[in-house]
Amino acid sequence: MTQKLVIIGNGMAPGRMLEHLFETDPNAYEVTIFNAEPRVNYNRLNLSYVLAGEKTYEDIITHSDDWYAEHGITLHKGAKVSQIERDAKTVTSENGITASYDKLVIATGSSPFIIPVPGHELPGVMVYRDLDDVEKMMEVSKGKGKAVVIGGGLLGLEAAAGLKEQGMDVTVLHLMPTLMERQLDPAAAYLLERAIEQRGIKVMTKANTHAILGVDKVEAVKLDDGTILDADIVVMAVGIRPSTQLAKEIGLDVGRGILVDDVMRTSDPDIYALGECVEHRNMVYGLVAPLYEMGKVLADHLTGGAAEYAGSVTNTKLKVSGINLFSGGDFAEGDDREEIVLRDAVAGVYKRLILKDNRIIGIVLYGETSDGAWFFDMLKKGTDISEMRETLIFGQAYQGGSPLDPTAAVAALPDDADICDCNGVCKSQIVDAIKGKGLTTFDEVKAHTKASNSCGTCAGLVQQVMQLTLGDAFNADAITPMCGCTDLGHNEVRHLIVTKGLKSIPAVMQELEWKTSCGCAKCRPALNYYLVCDFPDEYADDYQSRFINERVHANIQKDGTYSVVPRMWGGVTSSDELRAIADVVDKFKIPTVKVTGGQRIDMLGIKKEDLPYVWADLGKAGFVSGHAYAKGLRTVKTCVGTDWCRFGTQDSTGLGIKLEKFMWGSWTPAKVKLAVSGCPRNCAEATCKDIGVVCVDSGYEIHFAGAAGLEIKGTEVLCRVKTEEEAMEYIVALTQMYREQAHYLERIYKWAKRIGYDEIRKAIVDDAAKRAAYYDRFVFSQKFAQVDPWSERVSGKDKHEFNPMATVGFPQAAE
Amino acid sequence: MEWFEIGHIDDIPLRGARCVMTPQGKIAIFRTADNEVHAIEDMCPHKKGPLSQGIVHDASVTCPLHNWVISLETGQARGADEGSVKTFPLRVENGMIFMLLGEEALVAAE
């Protein structure tokens, strides 16, 4: 006897289920479908093409009216089911249609999640889910106006691209630091963000929507940081939640979704559920492949088969034309896992395979995704890839080839790209000289082209150009790589960051073809410094790439407590300051107070949780951070100079304070300590500092490149100047030159020795224009650097750093 | 054994860590660049450095005191160093993180 099968919902999951069902046994069931949408079944995945104007509704229909007729299906369009009688086995729709069932399938799908910010109910706020939404968007946009899309995930980006195609001015807001963070690693997300922005869509990450503004309709979106973005429409695409209302009302077991077993059966044996509304083995799916797999299992079960659904491994593709990305499986790293990374900076390609026990377990592909399906197939099948491991990443069609070329990044530079900035030598000049004059050694190239003849930071690049031009005929001295993540040395990386205008860590790693996806504790702090230094206004400091001391603005001690050193300008203090310090020491029971070598007071043994409170109290007394933890300007040590000393020749204390007030807050490759002595007796010990001043009767003698640590080295004399203003200018310019050229963690004395003392004198003393330019760049960067990090944290910044996330498991908490 | 809710994944910065206080001591909860979470004892096997304060890269953390690299998945020291820390199972549901604390923890609390 034919049984009655009633389906609630007419999406892609039940559509596919029915196809399988009719294939197996066309006469097993008499099928009735209730569809809340007034339509036949269409392919929701292709909505973005409709929005982009590349397809019409008719193009994306999967089952036409004829198909329903052919299979004898009764389809109630625009009929939303409002009641289910489980005892009587009937369903009734809002518009009064009742049908009885033997088996019922709930496929109510999901609904978009609306963030309940103020203004979310204003006209013009919409979601992106079904054809009605798309039609509404196309109606409102009509090719003009401003759209703000909230959510930088799959749906949000597709909506944004569609609206842009319609001619709107589009901004995407994303809460997380990188787009599609659930599907992509940061490297691929960087490429994606770049591609999205190249289409003229503005992307704002770490953007938290505060409110939607408007009177009768949407007018603007306000972010937490106060930014206001004008908007004619706002599209929310932040996620979906399973539609479980109906199932809940009739008392089925519901978790996040309707709970089903491995044959898609709910807690009522005659009611099944499938698609986005279900929860199976703790998983809720929002992608099409799992829905199809569920449909297949349910069709088999309903026709007496024994198929079981064991959950799905999913993959993602972004459906924005011109952007190719693919991700699937598990792409977290771990030490039982290995990764193969292929980056091609020129082509904008990033491929990463994650392997475990010689099997692929995760895939991220960007730019070139044609092998996605092949990789994914091996992932699902658990294919052993050890045989093809060496060539796996090149894809299925790979027929043999050469290993990756470490000089590729240099090869990709255009002919007119400057290789040596000091002497203005571009790539083609070097290539021409090598070819024209038959040069074979680095020294010859230096002599003929003047490239790398001054500061020397481009030596590695010049050698790579030689390598490219001469091939095996050239054997460069090996460049010491920054770390295991790259073949490039510090010089090359610093140079390429500037030449190529790379303004984020993912950008550097992609364009310079890093061998790891996320760098390491060696390269990340270095890259972060280089970017802070080179793009002070544009680069967003990445705190997670800083050492703990710079992250929490205090010095970690061996027992995990911290020490705090307030700034005492030029080493001068007062009774009020000392009293405030004494009070803080008492209040927080600080175990040790110590005077430092740089004329400051150090409080040691402070618990991390207490830091913001300690700073709050110190701040009230006028103290700011002493940066005793920073690769940055530390202290300016002074003697009392002409104020008190009978030998003093100049106001050394005053100059020290001026220097410190001018230079505090600046980040440098390694720590920088200064001193100003009022006479050649040199009580401030200026001649073993990074930069020192020894005052003399006729003016100021400026010293640099001293060391009194691991090595002991007296300073070199830079020059003598007459006035305080000149002394300031020379010292600041020298510091900036060091900031721009040194390797991360390289102290001034090592940098100076590497590039030559005379080079420094030439740039800072002999060349007034260069000195002024260095000075100006330092002043510019200080605009962004001189913020007291302590008061910022007292006002709540990075609160998470100082408090435990939770306290659990103790008797009272365990209740 | 018992699962404890310890907070939302977004409470932890990407490539960062937060601490949870338990009767077994401080446990560090890490969130990697790939949005995976891991829980390990907040104490380096070398000189007891607070691992939660280290730089997170891949599924590893570099100890802030002497640069030992500890695997977040296995708790083992990587590279040439030898030693290990305890790991704790985590489960994430809708972004909420739950941690499984062993009986010894609960017994110790009584």
PDB file of N, CA, C and O in Angstrom, chain A residues 603-664:
ATOM      1  N   MET A 603      60.259  48.578  40.748  1.00  0.00           N
ATOM      2  CA  MET A 603      59.479  47.854  41.763  1.00  0.00           C
ATOM      3  C   MET A 603      59.277  46.434  41.266  1.00  0.00           C
ATOM      4  O   MET A 603      58.655  46.238  40.211  1.00  0.00           O
ATOM      5  N   LEU A 604      59.793  45.453  42.016  1.00  0.00           N
ATOM      6  CA  LEU A 604      59.778  44.080  41.516  1.00  0.00           C
ATOM      7  C   LEU A 604      58.848  43.183  42.306  1.00  0.00           C
ATOM      8  O   LEU A 604      58.668  43.369  43.510  1.00  0.00           O
ATOM      9  N   GLY A 605      58.288  42.186  41.598  1.00  0.00           N
ATOM     10  CA  GLY A 605      57.462  41.173  42.248  1.00  0.00           C
ATOM     11  C   GLY A 605      55.986  41.530  42.276  1.00  0.00           C
ATOM     12  O   GLY A 605      55.274  41.159  43.200  1.00  0.00           O
ATOM     13  N   ILE A 606      55.524  42.249  41.256  1.00  0.00           N
ATOM     14  CA  ILE A 606      54.108  42.646  41.217  1.00  0.00           C
ATOM     15  C   ILE A 606      53.299  41.594  40.458  1.00  0.00           C
ATOM     16  O   ILE A 606      53.695  41.144  39.382  1.00  0.00           O
ATOM     17  N   LYS A 607      52.167  41.215  41.037  1.00  0.00           N
ATOM     18  CA  LYS A 607      51.294  40.226  40.387  1.00  0.00           C
ATOM     19  C   LYS A 607      50.665  40.858  39.149  1.00  0.00           C
ATOM     20  O   LYS A 607      50.297  42.026  39.149  1.00  0.00           O
ATOM     21  N   LYS A 608      50.502  40.043  38.112  1.00  0.00           N
ATOM     22  CA  LYS A 608      49.996  40.585  36.848  1.00  0.00           C
ATOM     23  C   LYS A 608      48.641  41.267  37.028  1.00  0.00           C
ATOM     24  O   LYS A 608      48.390  42.329  36.474  1.00  0.00           O
ATOM     25  N   GLU A 609      47.772  40.643  37.837  1.00  0.00           N
ATOM     26  CA  GLU A 609      46.435  41.205  38.015  1.00  0.00           C
ATOM     27  C   GLU A 609      46.494  42.595  38.643  1.00  0.00           C
ATOM     28  O   GLU A 609      45.583  43.401  38.486  1.00  0.00           O
ATOM     29  N   ASP A 610      47.573  42.850  39.409  1.00  0.00           N
ATOM     30  CA  ASP A 610      47.661  44.145  40.089  1.00  0.00           C
ATOM     31  C   ASP A 610      48.182  45.260  39.193  1.00  0.00           C
ATOM     32  O   ASP A 610      48.077  46.442  39.537  1.00  0.00           O
ATOM     33  N   LEU A 611      48.776  44.900  38.054  1.00  0.00           N
ATOM     34  CA  LEU A 611      49.450  45.916  37.235  1.00  0.00           C
ATOM     35  C   LEU A 611      48.584  47.148  36.936  1.00  0.00           C
ATOM     36  O   LEU A 611      49.002  48.275  37.189  1.00  0.00           O
ATOM     37  N   PRO A 612      47.347  46.950  36.433  1.00  0.00           N
ATOM     38  CA  PRO A 612      46.571  48.151  36.100  1.00  0.00           C
ATOM     39  C   PRO A 612      46.310  49.031  37.318  1.00  0.00           C
ATOM     40  O   PRO A 612      46.245  50.251  37.204  1.00  0.00           O
ATOM     41  N   TYR A 613      46.183  48.416  38.498  1.00  0.00           N
ATOM     42  CA  TYR A 613      45.911  49.207  39.711  1.00  0.00           C
ATOM     43  C   TYR A 613      47.166  49.960  40.156  1.00  0.00           C
ATOM     44  O   TYR A 613      47.094  51.094  40.614  1.00  0.00           O
ATOM     45  N   VAL A 614      48.305  49.279  40.019  1.00  0.00           N
ATOM     46  CA  VAL A 614      49.571  49.944  40.335  1.00  0.00           C
ATOM     47  C   VAL A 614      49.748  51.157  39.413  1.00  0.00           C
ATOM     48  O   VAL A 614      50.066  52.259  39.856  1.00  0.00           O
ATOM     49  N   TRP A 615      49.473  50.933  38.120  1.00  0.00           N
ATOM     50  CA  TRP A 615      49.631  52.033  37.166  1.00  0.00           C
ATOM     51  C   TRP A 615      48.655  53.163  37.452  1.00  0.00           C
ATOM     52  O   TRP A 615      48.985  54.343  37.279  1.00  0.00           O
ATOM     53  N   ALA A 616      47.431  52.799  37.864  1.00  0.00           N
ATOM     54  CA  ALA A 616      46.438  53.839  38.146  1.00  0.00           C
ATOM     55  C   ALA A 616      46.963  54.751  39.251  1.00  0.00           C
ATOM     56  O   ALA A 616      46.899  55.976  39.140  1.00  0.00           O
ATOM     57  N   ASP A 617      47.507  54.141  40.314  1.00  0.00           N
ATOM     58  CA  ASP A 617      48.011  54.955  41.418  1.00  0.00           C
ATOM     59  C   ASP A 617      49.221  55.779  40.994  1.00  0.00           C
ATOM     60  O   ASP A 617      49.345  56.956  41.341  1.00  0.00           O
ATOM     61  N   LEU A 618      50.116  55.154  40.222  1.00  0.00           N
ATOM     62  CA  LEU A 618      51.293  55.901  39.763  1.00  0.00           C
ATOM     63  C   LEU A 618      50.870  57.041  38.840  1.00  0.00           C
ATOM     64  O   LEU A 618      51.425  58.140  38.887  1.00  0.00           O
ATOM     65  N   GLY A 619      49.859  56.754  38.002  1.00  0.00           N
ATOM     66  CA  GLY A 619      49.382  57.766  37.059  1.00  0.00           C
ATOM     67  C   GLY A 619      48.852  58.992  37.780  1.00  0.00           C
ATOM     68  O   GLY A 619      49.055  60.122  37.342  1.00  0.00           O
ATOM     69  N   LYS A 620      48.173  58.768  38.917  1.00  0.00           N
ATOM     70  CA  LYS A 620      47.640  59.906  39.671  1.00  0.00           C
ATOM     71  C   LYS A 620      48.753  60.830  40.139  1.00  0.00           C
ATOM     72  O   LYS A 620      48.549  62.028  40.319  1.00  0.00           O
ATOM     73  N   ALA A 621      49.942  60.259  40.354  1.00  0.00           N
ATOM     74  CA  ALA A 621      51.067  61.083  40.791  1.00  0.00           C
ATOM     75  C   ALA A 621      51.812  61.681  39.599  1.00  0.00           C
ATOM     76  O   ALA A 621      52.854  62.317  39.769  1.00  0.00           O
ATOM     77  N   GLY A 622      51.302  61.438  38.378  1.00  0.00           N
ATOM     78  CA  GLY A 622      51.912  62.041  37.198  1.00  0.00           C
ATOM     79  C   GLY A 622      52.918  61.151  36.487  1.00  0.00           C
ATOM     80  O   GLY A 622      53.561  61.571  35.533  1.00  0.00           O
ATOM     81  N   PHE A 623      53.056  59.909  36.934  1.00  0.00           N
ATOM     82  CA  PHE A 623      54.021  59.017  36.287  1.00  0.00           C
ATOM     83  C   PHE A 623      53.469  58.428  34.993  1.00  0.00           C
ATOM     84  O   PHE A 623      52.273  58.126  34.898  1.00  0.00           O
ATOM     85  N   VAL A 624      54.330  58.246  34.004  1.00  0.00           N
ATOM     86  CA  VAL A 624      53.969  57.458  32.829  1.00  0.00           C
ATOM     87  C   VAL A 624      54.939  56.282  32.741  1.00  0.00           C
ATOM     88  O   VAL A 624      55.895  56.190  33.520  1.00  0.00           O
ATOM     89  N   SER A 625      54.674  55.397  31.779  1.00  0.00           N
ATOM     90  CA  SER A 625      55.511  54.209  31.628  1.00  0.00           C
ATOM     91  C   SER A 625      56.969  54.592  31.366  1.00  0.00           C
ATOM     92  O   SER A 625      57.258  55.499  30.599  1.00  0.00           O
ATOM     93  N   GLY A 626      57.867  53.874  32.012  1.00  0.00           N
ATOM     94  CA  GLY A 626      59.290  54.099  31.787  1.00  0.00           C
ATOM     95  C   GLY A 626      59.861  53.260  30.660  1.00  0.00           C
ATOM     96  O   GLY A 626      61.046  53.344  30.356  1.00  0.00           O
ATOM     97  N   HIS A 627      59.010  52.442  30.029  1.00  0.00           N
ATOM     98  CA  HIS A 627      59.440  51.599  28.900  1.00  0.00           C
ATOM     99  C   HIS A 627      60.700  50.787  29.207  1.00  0.00           C
ATOM    100  O   HIS A 627      61.516  50.549  28.320  1.00  0.00           O
ATOM    101  N   ALA A 628      60.845  50.356  30.458  1.00  0.00           N
ATOM    102  CA  ALA A 628      62.021  49.558  30.816  1.00  0.00           C
ATOM    103  C   ALA A 628      61.943  48.170  30.193  1.00  0.00           C
ATOM    104  O   ALA A 628      62.880  47.388  30.262  1.00  0.00           O
ATOM    105  N   TYR A 629      60.795  47.866  29.585  1.00  0.00           N
ATOM    106  CA  TYR A 629      60.540  46.555  28.998  1.00  0.00           C
ATOM    107  C   TYR A 629      60.687  46.577  27.486  1.00  0.00           C
ATOM    108  O   TYR A 629      60.546  45.572  26.825  1.00  0.00           O
ATOM    109  N   ALA A 630      60.912  47.752  26.907  1.00  0.00           N
ATOM    110  CA  ALA A 630      60.715  47.904  25.460  1.00  0.00           C
ATOM    111  C   ALA A 630      61.994  47.771  24.661  1.00  0.00           C
ATOM    112  O   ALA A 630      63.078  48.123  25.117  1.00  0.00           O
ATOM    113  N   LYS A 631      61.835  47.254  23.428  1.00  0.00           N
ATOM    114  CA  LYS A 631      62.846  47.497  22.420  1.00  0.00           C
ATOM    115  C   LYS A 631      62.495  48.901  21.937  1.00  0.00           C
ATOM    116  O   LYS A 631      61.747  49.086  20.979  1.00  0.00           O
ATOM    117  N   GLY A 632      62.983  49.871  22.646  1.00  0.00           N
ATOM    118  CA  GLY A 632      62.614  51.241  22.356  1.00  0.00           C
ATOM    119  C   GLY A 632      63.485  52.144  23.200  1.00  0.00           C
ATOM    120  O   GLY A 632      64.461  51.693  23.816  1.00  0.00           O
ATOM    121  N   LEU A 633      63.148  53.439  23.233  1.00  0.00           N
ATOM    122  CA  LEU A 633      63.945  54.352  24.035  1.00  0.00           C
ATOM    123  C   LEU A 633      63.738  54.024  25.511  1.00  0.00           C
ATOM    124  O   LEU A 633      62.629  54.066  26.009  1.00  0.00           O
ATOM    125  N   ARG A 634      64.824  53.699  26.207  1.00  0.00           N
ATOM    126  CA  ARG A 634      64.721  53.366  27.623  1.00  0.00           C
ATOM    127  C   ARG A 634      64.911  54.607  28.472  1.00  0.00           C
ATOM    128  O   ARG A 634      63.968  55.279  28.824  1.00  0.00           O
ATOM    129  N   THR A 635      66.171  54.930  28.771  1.00  0.00           N
ATOM    130  CA  THR A 635      66.425  56.003  29.720  1.00  0.00           C
ATOM    131  C   THR A 635      67.432  56.984  29.146  1.00  0.00           C
ATOM    132  O   THR A 635      68.255  56.638  28.298  1.00  0.00           O
ATOM    133  N   VAL A 636      67.357  58.217  29.609  1.00  0.00           N
ATOM    134  CA  VAL A 636      68.425  59.176  29.345  1.00  0.00           C
ATOM    135  C   VAL A 636      69.017  59.523  30.711  1.00  0.00           C
ATOM    136  O   VAL A 636      68.362  60.115  31.567  1.00  0.00           O
ATOM    137  N   LYS A 637      70.246  59.095  30.899  1.00  0.00           N
ATOM    138  CA  LYS A 637      70.910  59.277  32.181  1.00  0.00           C
ATOM    139  C   LYS A 637      71.610  60.639  32.148  1.00  0.00           C
ATOM    140  O   LYS A 637      72.140  61.035  31.103  1.00  0.00           O
ATOM    141  N   THR A 638      71.585  61.371  33.222  1.00  0.00           N
ATOM    142  CA  THR A 638      72.238  62.688  33.203  1.00  0.00           C
ATOM    143  C   THR A 638      73.051  62.901  34.475  1.00  0.00           C
ATOM    144  O   THR A 638      72.866  62.214  35.473  1.00  0.00           O
ATOM    145  N   CYS A 639      73.932  63.898  34.408  1.00  0.00           N
ATOM    146  CA  CYS A 639      74.544  64.402  35.631  1.00  0.00           C
ATOM    147  C   CYS A 639      73.930  65.769  35.919  1.00  0.00           C
ATOM    148  O   CYS A 639      73.092  66.231  35.139  1.00  0.00           O
ATOM    149  N   VAL A 640      74.325  66.428  37.007  1.00  0.00           N
ATOM    150  CA  VAL A 640      73.600  67.645  37.366  1.00  0.00           C
ATOM    151  C   VAL A 640      74.039  68.894  36.594  1.00  0.00           C
ATOM    152  O   VAL A 640      73.379  69.925  36.658  1.00  0.00           O
ATOM    153  N   GLY A 641      75.129  68.821  35.858  1.00  0.00           N
ATOM    154  CA  GLY A 641      75.484  69.903  34.947  1.00  0.00           C
ATOM    155  C   GLY A 641      75.628  71.268  35.606  1.00  0.00           C
ATOM    156  O   GLY A 641      75.940  71.375  36.792  1.00  0.00           O
ATOM    157  N   THR A 642      75.380  72.317  34.807  1.00  0.00           N
ATOM    158  CA  THR A 642      75.623  73.678  35.287  1.00  0.00           C
ATOM    159  C   THR A 642      74.721  74.089  36.432  1.00  0.00           C
ATOM    160  O   THR A 642      74.994  75.064  37.112  1.00  0.00           O
ATOM    161  N   ASP A 643      73.610  73.378  36.639  1.00  0.00           N
ATOM    162  CA  ASP A 643      72.727  73.744  37.750  1.00  0.00           C
ATOM    163  C   ASP A 643      73.444  73.724  39.093  1.00  0.00           C
ATOM    164  O   ASP A 643      73.208  74.558  39.947  1.00  0.00           O
ATOM    165  N   TRP A 644      74.277  72.722  39.307  1.00  0.00           N
ATOM    166  CA  TRP A 644      74.921  72.539  40.592  1.00  0.00           C
ATOM    167  C   TRP A 644      76.429  72.340  40.541  1.00  0.00           C
ATOM    168  O   TRP A 644      77.146  72.726  41.444  1.00  0.00           O
ATOM    169  N   CYS A 645      76.875  71.713  39.453  1.00  0.00           N
ATOM    170  CA  CYS A 645      78.244  71.217  39.469  1.00  0.00           C
ATOM    171  C   CYS A 645      79.247  72.347  39.189  1.00  0.00           C
ATOM    172  O   CYS A 645      79.061  73.146  38.277  1.00  0.00           O
ATOM    173  N   ARG A 646      80.311  72.377  39.969  1.00  0.00           N
ATOM    174  CA  ARG A 646      81.276  73.467  39.744  1.00  0.00           C
ATOM    175  C   ARG A 646      82.107  73.250  38.498  1.00  0.00           C
ATOM    176  O   ARG A 646      82.799  74.129  38.040  1.00  0.00           O
ATOM    177  N   PHE A 647      82.040  72.033  37.907  1.00  0.00           N
ATOM    178  CA  PHE A 647      82.769  71.800  36.661  1.00  0.00           C
ATOM    179  C   PHE A 647      81.863  71.836  35.432  1.00  0.00           C
ATOM    180  O   PHE A 647      82.323  71.782  34.310  1.00  0.00           O
ATOM    181  N   GLY A 648      80.568  71.849  35.651  1.00  0.00           N
ATOM    182  CA  GLY A 648      79.617  71.716  34.534  1.00  0.00           C
ATOM    183  C   GLY A 648      79.806  72.789  33.477  1.00  0.00           C
ATOM    184  O   GLY A 648      80.016  73.951  33.794  1.00  0.00           O
ATOM    185  N   THR A 649      79.708  72.370  32.200  1.00  0.00           N
ATOM    186  CA  THR A 649      79.882  73.335  31.120  1.00  0.00           C
ATOM    187  C   THR A 649      78.555  73.682  30.442  1.00  0.00           C
ATOM    188  O   THR A 649      78.439  74.721  29.817  1.00  0.00           O
ATOM    189  N   GLN A 650      77.584  72.779  30.501  1.00  0.00           N
ATOM    190  CA  GLN A 650      76.275  73.022  29.880  1.00  0.00           C
ATOM    191  C   GLN A 650      75.200  72.428  30.793  1.00  0.00           C
ATOM    192  O   GLN A 650      75.488  71.681  31.720  1.00  0.00           O
ATOM    193  N   ASP A 651      73.946  72.714  30.456  1.00  0.00           N
ATOM    194  CA  ASP A 651      72.820  72.176  31.237  1.00  0.00           C
ATOM    195  C   ASP A 651      72.546  70.736  30.805  1.00  0.00           C
ATOM    196  O   ASP A 651      71.621  70.460  30.044  1.00  0.00           O
ATOM    197  N   SER A 652      73.353  69.811  31.288  1.00  0.00           N
ATOM    198  CA  SER A 652      73.228  68.415  30.844  1.00  0.00           C
ATOM    199  C   SER A 652      71.909  67.812  31.305  1.00  0.00           C
ATOM    200  O   SER A 652      71.289  67.025  30.577  1.00  0.00           O
ATOM    201  N   THR A 653      71.442  68.161  32.492  1.00  0.00           N
ATOM    202  CA  THR A 653      70.173  67.616  32.977  1.00  0.00           C
ATOM    203  C   THR A 653      69.040  68.071  32.061  1.00  0.00           C
ATOM    204  O   THR A 653      68.188  67.268  31.648  1.00  0.00           O
ATOM    205  N   GLY A 654      69.058  69.355  31.747  1.00  0.00           N
ATOM    206  CA  GLY A 654      68.012  69.908  30.888  1.00  0.00           C
ATOM    207  C   GLY A 654      68.001  69.259  29.515  1.00  0.00           C
ATOM    208  O   GLY A 654      66.939  68.884  29.004  1.00  0.00           O
ATOM    209  N   LEU A 655      69.177  69.068  28.927  1.00  0.00           N
ATOM    210  CA  LEU A 655      69.234  68.444  27.600  1.00  0.00           C
ATOM    211  C   LEU A 655      68.752  66.995  27.676  1.00  0.00           C
ATOM    212  O   LEU A 655      68.007  66.525  26.802  1.00  0.00           O
ATOM    213  N   GLY A 656      69.149  66.318  28.748  1.00  0.00           N
ATOM    214  CA  GLY A 656      68.705  64.926  28.914  1.00  0.00           C
ATOM    215  C   GLY A 656      67.188  64.836  28.981  1.00  0.00           C
ATOM    216  O   GLY A 656      66.564  63.980  28.342  1.00  0.00           O
ATOM    217  N   ILE A 657      66.588  65.733  29.767  1.00  0.00           N
ATOM    218  CA  ILE A 657      65.129  65.716  29.899  1.00  0.00           C
ATOM    219  C   ILE A 657      64.481  66.041  28.554  1.00  0.00           C
ATOM    220  O   ILE A 657      63.514  65.397  28.138  1.00  0.00           O
ATOM    221  N   LYS A 658      65.028  67.025  27.832  1.00  0.00           N
ATOM    222  CA  LYS A 658      64.474  67.373  26.515  1.00  0.00           C
ATOM    223  C   LYS A 658      64.528  66.181  25.562  1.00  0.00           C
ATOM    224  O   LYS A 658      63.562  65.871  24.861  1.00  0.00           O
ATOM    225  N   LEU A 659      65.685  65.516  25.556  1.00  0.00           N
ATOM    226  CA  LEU A 659      65.828  64.350  24.664  1.00  0.00           C
ATOM    227  C   LEU A 659      64.806  63.274  25.030  1.00  0.00           C
ATOM    228  O   LEU A 659      64.160  62.688  24.172  1.00  0.00           O
ATOM    229  N   GLU A 660      64.674  63.045  26.321  1.00  0.00           N
ATOM    230  CA  GLU A 660      63.782  61.968  26.756  1.00  0.00           C
ATOM    231  C   GLU A 660      62.329  62.316  26.441  1.00  0.00           C
ATOM    232  O   GLU A 660      61.559  61.469  25.985  1.00  0.00           O
ATOM    233  N   LYS A 661      61.951  63.578  26.648  1.00  0.00           N
ATOM    234  CA  LYS A 661      60.572  63.971  26.360  1.00  0.00           C
ATOM    235  C   LYS A 661      60.285  63.937  24.871  1.00  0.00           C
ATOM    236  O   LYS A 661      59.155  63.728  24.441  1.00  0.00           O
ATOM    237  N   PHE A 662      61.317  64.150  24.066  1.00  0.00           N
ATOM    238  CA  PHE A 662      61.153  64.135  22.619  1.00  0.00           C
ATOM    239  C   PHE A 662      61.092  62.709  22.078  1.00  0.00           C
ATOM    240  O   PHE A 662      60.354  62.400  21.149  1.00  0.00           O
ATOM    241  N   MET A 663      61.871  61.843  22.676  1.00  0.00           N
ATOM    242  CA  MET A 663      62.058  60.516  22.067  1.00  0.00           C
ATOM    243  C   MET A 663      61.323  59.380  22.750  1.00  0.00           C
ATOM    244  O   MET A 663      61.301  58.257  22.241  1.00  0.00           O
ATOM    245  N   TRP A 664      60.668  59.640  23.897  1.00  0.00           N
ATOM    246  CA  TRP A 664      60.032  58.518  24.606  1.00  0.00           C
ATOM    247  C   TRP A 664      58.921  57.916  23.734  1.00  0.00           C
ATOM    248  O   TRP A 664      58.324  58.601  22.920  1.00  0.00           O
TER     249      TRP A 664
END
